[in-house]
XYZ file of C-alpha atoms in Angstrom:
346
model
C 25.120 4.076 17.110
C 21.797 2.304 18.057
C 18.522 1.344 16.203
C 15.346 2.653 17.323
C 11.837 1.598 15.959
C 10.399 4.998 15.204
C 7.254 4.061 13.387
C 4.418 1.221 13.254
C 2.055 0.392 10.430
C -0.287 -2.414 10.066
C -3.044 -3.475 7.377
C -5.538 -6.149 7.532
C -7.791 -7.665 4.757
C -11.662 -8.524 5.635
C -12.728 -9.412 9.222
C -14.307 -12.655 9.889
C -16.028 -13.985 12.990
C -15.005 -17.238 14.440
C -18.198 -18.557 15.529
C -19.779 -17.790 12.112
C -16.882 -19.768 10.197
C -17.300 -22.639 12.475
C -21.266 -22.685 11.900
C -21.142 -21.941 8.252
C -18.034 -23.758 7.097
C -16.280 -26.321 9.316
C -19.239 -27.906 11.306
C -21.280 -29.054 8.398
C -18.079 -30.762 6.786
C -17.049 -32.781 9.800
C -18.385 -36.272 10.745
C -17.782 -35.922 14.532
C -17.919 -32.110 15.349
C -18.367 -31.979 18.930
C -14.738 -32.330 20.120
C -13.408 -30.335 16.951
C -16.108 -27.445 18.195
C -14.960 -27.517 21.622
C -11.067 -27.405 20.443
C -11.999 -24.743 17.807
C -13.961 -22.403 20.115
C -10.925 -22.802 22.917
C -8.484 -21.314 20.427
C -8.840 -17.853 22.111
C -9.843 -16.089 18.851
C -13.030 -14.294 18.411
C -12.381 -12.459 15.082
C -9.678 -12.549 12.695
C -8.813 -11.500 9.043
C -8.583 -13.261 5.794
C -8.085 -12.497 2.191
C -9.852 -15.880 1.495
C -13.216 -15.967 3.824
C -14.110 -19.446 3.816
C -17.816 -18.315 3.971
C -17.249 -16.610 0.649
C -14.721 -19.042 -1.208
C -13.249 -22.374 -0.255
C -9.613 -22.363 -1.334
C -8.962 -25.770 0.279
C -8.727 -27.542 -2.960
C -6.941 -24.980 -4.974
C -3.165 -25.847 -6.447
C -0.242 -24.325 -4.802
C 0.163 -22.174 -8.189
C -3.135 -20.936 -7.688
C -2.705 -19.793 -4.264
C 0.730 -18.331 -5.011
C -1.040 -16.272 -7.906
C -3.534 -15.152 -5.454
C -0.903 -14.109 -2.931
C 0.836 -11.990 -5.752
C -2.365 -10.268 -6.178
C -3.400 -9.592 -2.751
C -0.159 -8.871 -0.981
C 1.306 -5.795 -2.635
C -1.610 -3.214 -1.580
C -1.633 -4.789 2.196
C 2.236 -4.335 2.218
C 2.095 -0.914 0.798
C -0.479 0.335 3.321
C 1.263 -0.907 6.332
C 4.676 0.275 5.238
C 3.145 3.867 4.194
C 1.751 4.050 7.797
C 4.884 3.103 9.425
C 6.841 5.714 7.536
C 4.235 8.584 8.116
C 4.654 7.735 11.928
C 8.329 7.808 11.745
C 8.289 11.220 9.642
C 10.572 9.326 7.069
C 10.367 9.752 3.122
C 10.406 6.320 1.342
C 13.385 7.494 -0.669
C 15.382 7.885 2.446
C 14.898 4.253 3.341
C 18.465 2.287 2.957
C 17.114 -1.282 3.456
C 13.630 -2.798 2.891
C 13.398 -6.221 4.543
C 10.360 -8.343 3.695
C 9.340 -11.480 5.846
C 6.881 -14.056 4.519
C 6.381 -17.782 4.730
C 2.977 -17.732 2.916
C 3.842 -16.554 -0.325
C 6.790 -16.579 -3.072
C 7.316 -14.899 -6.324
C 10.352 -13.584 -8.263
C 10.547 -10.680 -8.769
C 9.242 -10.653 -5.214
C 7.155 -8.308 -3.160
C 10.284 -6.592 -2.057
C 10.945 -5.331 -5.614
C 7.316 -4.401 -6.334
C 7.114 -2.331 -3.099
C 10.407 -0.613 -3.192
C 9.325 0.633 -6.729
C 5.550 1.486 -5.749
C 6.492 3.186 -2.715
C 9.131 5.522 -4.464
C 12.158 4.097 -2.733
C 15.527 4.905 -4.248
C 16.847 2.646 -7.048
C 20.171 1.723 -4.570
C 17.832 0.730 -1.817
C 18.952 -2.698 -0.348
C 16.723 -5.415 -0.020
C 16.375 -8.436 2.059
C 13.830 -11.348 1.926
C 13.414 -13.561 4.696
C 11.154 -16.795 3.906
C 9.795 -19.897 5.571
C 11.184 -19.095 9.031
C 7.357 -19.087 10.422
C 6.023 -17.477 13.380
C 9.318 -16.211 14.950
C 10.696 -14.689 11.734
C 10.090 -11.134 12.841
C 12.605 -11.312 15.268
C 15.660 -12.656 13.443
C 14.300 -10.068 10.745
C 14.377 -7.343 13.421
C 17.794 -8.131 14.385
C 19.255 -8.028 11.029
C 17.546 -4.659 10.194
C 18.814 -3.114 13.384
C 22.298 -4.568 12.749
C 22.188 -2.666 9.372
C 20.818 0.659 11.089
C 23.413 0.705 13.616
C 26.278 -0.252 11.274
C 25.348 1.849 8.321
C 23.802 4.910 9.954
C 20.726 4.607 7.525
C 17.129 4.053 8.297
C 15.331 0.837 7.302
C 11.851 -0.842 6.915
C 10.898 -4.204 8.145
C 7.656 -5.652 6.608
C 6.127 -8.925 7.976
C 3.165 -10.045 5.716
C 1.561 -13.302 5.998
C -1.603 -14.725 4.099
C -2.278 -17.840 5.765
C -5.806 -18.112 4.786
C -4.506 -18.935 1.218
C -3.200 -22.270 2.769
C -6.545 -23.453 4.113
C -6.677 -27.238 3.874
C -9.742 -29.367 3.378
C -11.952 -29.571 6.525
C -10.778 -32.903 8.584
C -11.540 -34.413 11.800
C -7.710 -34.689 12.495
C -7.745 -32.421 15.685
C -4.368 -30.887 14.967
C -5.829 -29.262 11.752
C -8.724 -28.189 13.563
C -6.743 -26.123 15.813
C -4.556 -24.912 12.845
C -7.900 -23.700 11.112
C -8.980 -22.063 14.213
C -5.754 -20.026 14.877
C -4.430 -18.859 11.708
C -5.164 -15.322 10.238
C -4.017 -12.885 7.710
C -1.948 -9.640 8.397
C 0.775 -7.105 7.377
C 2.968 -5.216 10.195
C 5.641 -2.751 9.375
C 8.328 -1.074 11.490
C 10.698 1.746 10.501
C 14.095 1.844 12.187
C 16.155 4.948 12.822
C 19.879 5.168 14.018
C 18.982 8.176 16.180
C 15.839 9.944 17.838
C 13.033 8.841 19.780
C 11.697 5.340 19.664
C 11.882 1.943 20.850
C 15.540 0.831 21.273
C 16.698 -2.480 19.958
C 19.416 -3.711 22.274
C 19.832 -7.631 21.697
C 18.408 -10.925 20.268
C 18.785 -14.385 21.465
C 17.662 -17.578 19.956
C 17.204 -21.295 21.026
C 16.430 -24.263 18.640
C 15.614 -27.384 20.629
C 17.172 -30.807 19.283
C 15.122 -33.377 18.308
C 11.748 -31.255 18.075
C 11.693 -30.502 14.420
C 8.380 -32.427 13.623
C 6.644 -30.454 16.411
C 5.879 -27.486 14.097
C 6.539 -27.342 10.236
C 5.085 -26.246 6.926
C 4.872 -28.859 4.597
C 4.715 -27.610 0.722
C 2.207 -29.745 -0.870
C 0.510 -29.513 -4.233
C -2.468 -27.953 -2.232
C -0.505 -25.219 -0.564
C 1.464 -25.215 2.727
C 0.246 -27.549 5.158
C 0.737 -26.460 8.694
C 1.651 -29.366 11.344
C 1.311 -28.338 15.152
C 2.032 -30.838 17.476
C 0.369 -30.682 21.008
C 3.783 -30.939 22.915
C 4.942 -27.699 21.584
C 4.066 -25.910 25.003
C 5.909 -28.567 27.084
C 8.917 -28.289 25.074
C 9.041 -24.486 25.103
C 8.555 -24.587 29.229
C 11.902 -26.313 29.135
C 13.700 -23.547 27.165
C 11.725 -20.242 27.714
C 13.230 -19.495 31.195
C 16.963 -20.215 30.093
C 16.780 -18.239 26.868
C 15.097 -15.032 28.678
C 17.491 -15.156 31.691
C 20.696 -15.598 29.366
C 19.319 -12.375 27.398
C 18.624 -10.402 30.217
C 21.791 -11.422 32.240
C 24.066 -10.301 29.477
C 22.554 -7.089 29.401
C 22.783 -6.613 33.062
C 19.026 -7.276 33.939
C 16.814 -9.827 35.568
C 13.203 -10.653 34.988
C 12.050 -8.257 37.590
C 13.483 -5.469 35.430
C 11.224 -6.034 32.423
C 8.423 -3.568 32.165
C 6.492 -5.105 29.232
C 6.256 -8.813 27.594
C 5.525 -8.931 23.874
C 5.089 -12.636 23.422
C 3.752 -14.407 20.279
C 0.340 -15.747 20.777
C 0.678 -19.164 19.291
C -2.245 -20.221 21.216
C -3.790 -19.982 24.729
C -1.708 -22.950 26.068
C 1.692 -21.244 24.996
C 0.602 -18.052 26.523
C -0.216 -19.987 29.801
C 3.119 -21.867 29.642
C 5.165 -18.805 28.946
C 3.449 -16.932 31.909
C 3.802 -19.999 34.231
C 7.235 -20.819 33.420
C 8.563 -17.068 33.760
C 6.272 -16.394 36.944
C 4.582 -13.326 35.358
C 1.851 -11.173 36.543
C -1.736 -12.080 35.491
C -2.035 -9.119 33.214
C 1.524 -9.523 31.851
C 0.257 -11.016 28.721
C -2.883 -9.032 28.121
C -1.467 -7.399 24.871
C -0.750 -10.970 23.305
C -4.319 -12.122 24.535
C -5.929 -9.166 22.943
C -4.455 -9.627 19.568
C -4.974 -13.278 19.682
C -8.707 -12.819 20.564
C -8.934 -10.046 17.795
C -6.465 -10.876 15.128
C -5.660 -14.483 15.617
C -2.284 -15.949 14.809
C -0.742 -14.057 12.057
C 2.404 -15.904 11.943
C 5.452 -13.588 11.729
C 3.312 -10.358 11.676
C 1.848 -11.398 14.949
C 4.808 -10.328 17.679
C 4.917 -7.008 15.869
C 1.131 -6.613 16.488
C 1.697 -7.307 20.275
C 4.382 -4.951 20.609
C 2.224 -2.168 18.794
C -0.664 -3.268 21.216
C 1.748 -3.029 24.253
C 3.291 0.499 23.334
C -0.229 1.903 22.821
C -1.919 0.423 25.898
C 0.411 -0.050 28.714
C 4.451 0.346 28.403
C 6.118 2.774 30.982
C 8.487 5.134 29.359
C 11.999 3.873 28.990
C 10.930 0.409 30.204
C 12.812 -2.904 29.204
C 10.691 -5.179 26.831
C 11.109 -8.688 25.947
C 9.703 -9.696 22.659
C 9.548 -13.436 22.085
C 8.146 -15.772 19.408
C 8.373 -19.357 18.523
C 8.193 -21.349 15.369
C 9.462 -24.631 13.349
C 12.670 -26.184 14.469
C 11.240 -26.021 17.142
C 12.857 -22.495 17.781
C 12.482 -19.599 20.237
C 13.857 -16.093 19.447
C 13.475 -13.127 21.823
C 14.723 -9.683 21.608
C 15.465 -7.174 24.230
C 13.957 -3.709 23.740
C 13.840 -0.356 25.583
C 10.759 1.474 25.590
C 10.724 5.061 24.191
C 11.492 7.754 26.935
C 8.588 9.786 28.069
């Protein structure tokens, strides 16, 4: 028995313009804005979404407690909208869901979002739930692997929701260039997929993981009294360059494939340099990562939700029927996850 992605759903809070955010919020607060401005606009983002628009409210001095209260207020509606859309596309009643998995590294509460959503959506009282937290930008792919294993083993449909509200963790404006890049990239989104054990859809074939020893400090969330502070090293692309090809080639080889067989690439757009590094290292065609660049430009880096947004963009704009797809994401550790999928038959 296999697991197939039968429905996608997304939800976004208010849209913000990158240039307006720089001009109206960050530039006036920095002592030496020239270099920072160049980096900010080189992030590859033109628009993104945020529950906390810095032009409307500055949350950078908020306590972690206040940020978590806001998460609990904002997340349920966004999650419900994304999951509902995925269920509708899959033609699945909420009561038939066997497992609801929720991924987030930007908000915590107990009882959690999973419990509130299951009840609000009308899922059965015996629905199983799984919460995956604090794995960062790659978390959708181990989540997808776990949900696919459940569907294949149990023969019941399942839902995976990735919901990140990174805007709630904005830090005070600073000339620290690493923080400038963080403020330029991250955004909010909810993305959900429904998996079924049979029928039409994108088949989940395999998952591979690589964690680079000695690079744990390159990308991390530090929990502080003022939210979760993101630390992103400029050395991340160099580390990925050493590990992307071996991981991808291993994933493909154990499924009897090579890079030439891949018909679509859904790569997490952690930033333009990361996309350029992946494309160069794997020898991809110039347009192979167009879906990733489109999501980066119009949505920003939405942490765990982003790779599902890219996969959705890819399947809507340029995925041949039955084509193998590699979905790839990177995060704290430094960790790389990749999934091998097969596109729906035409």
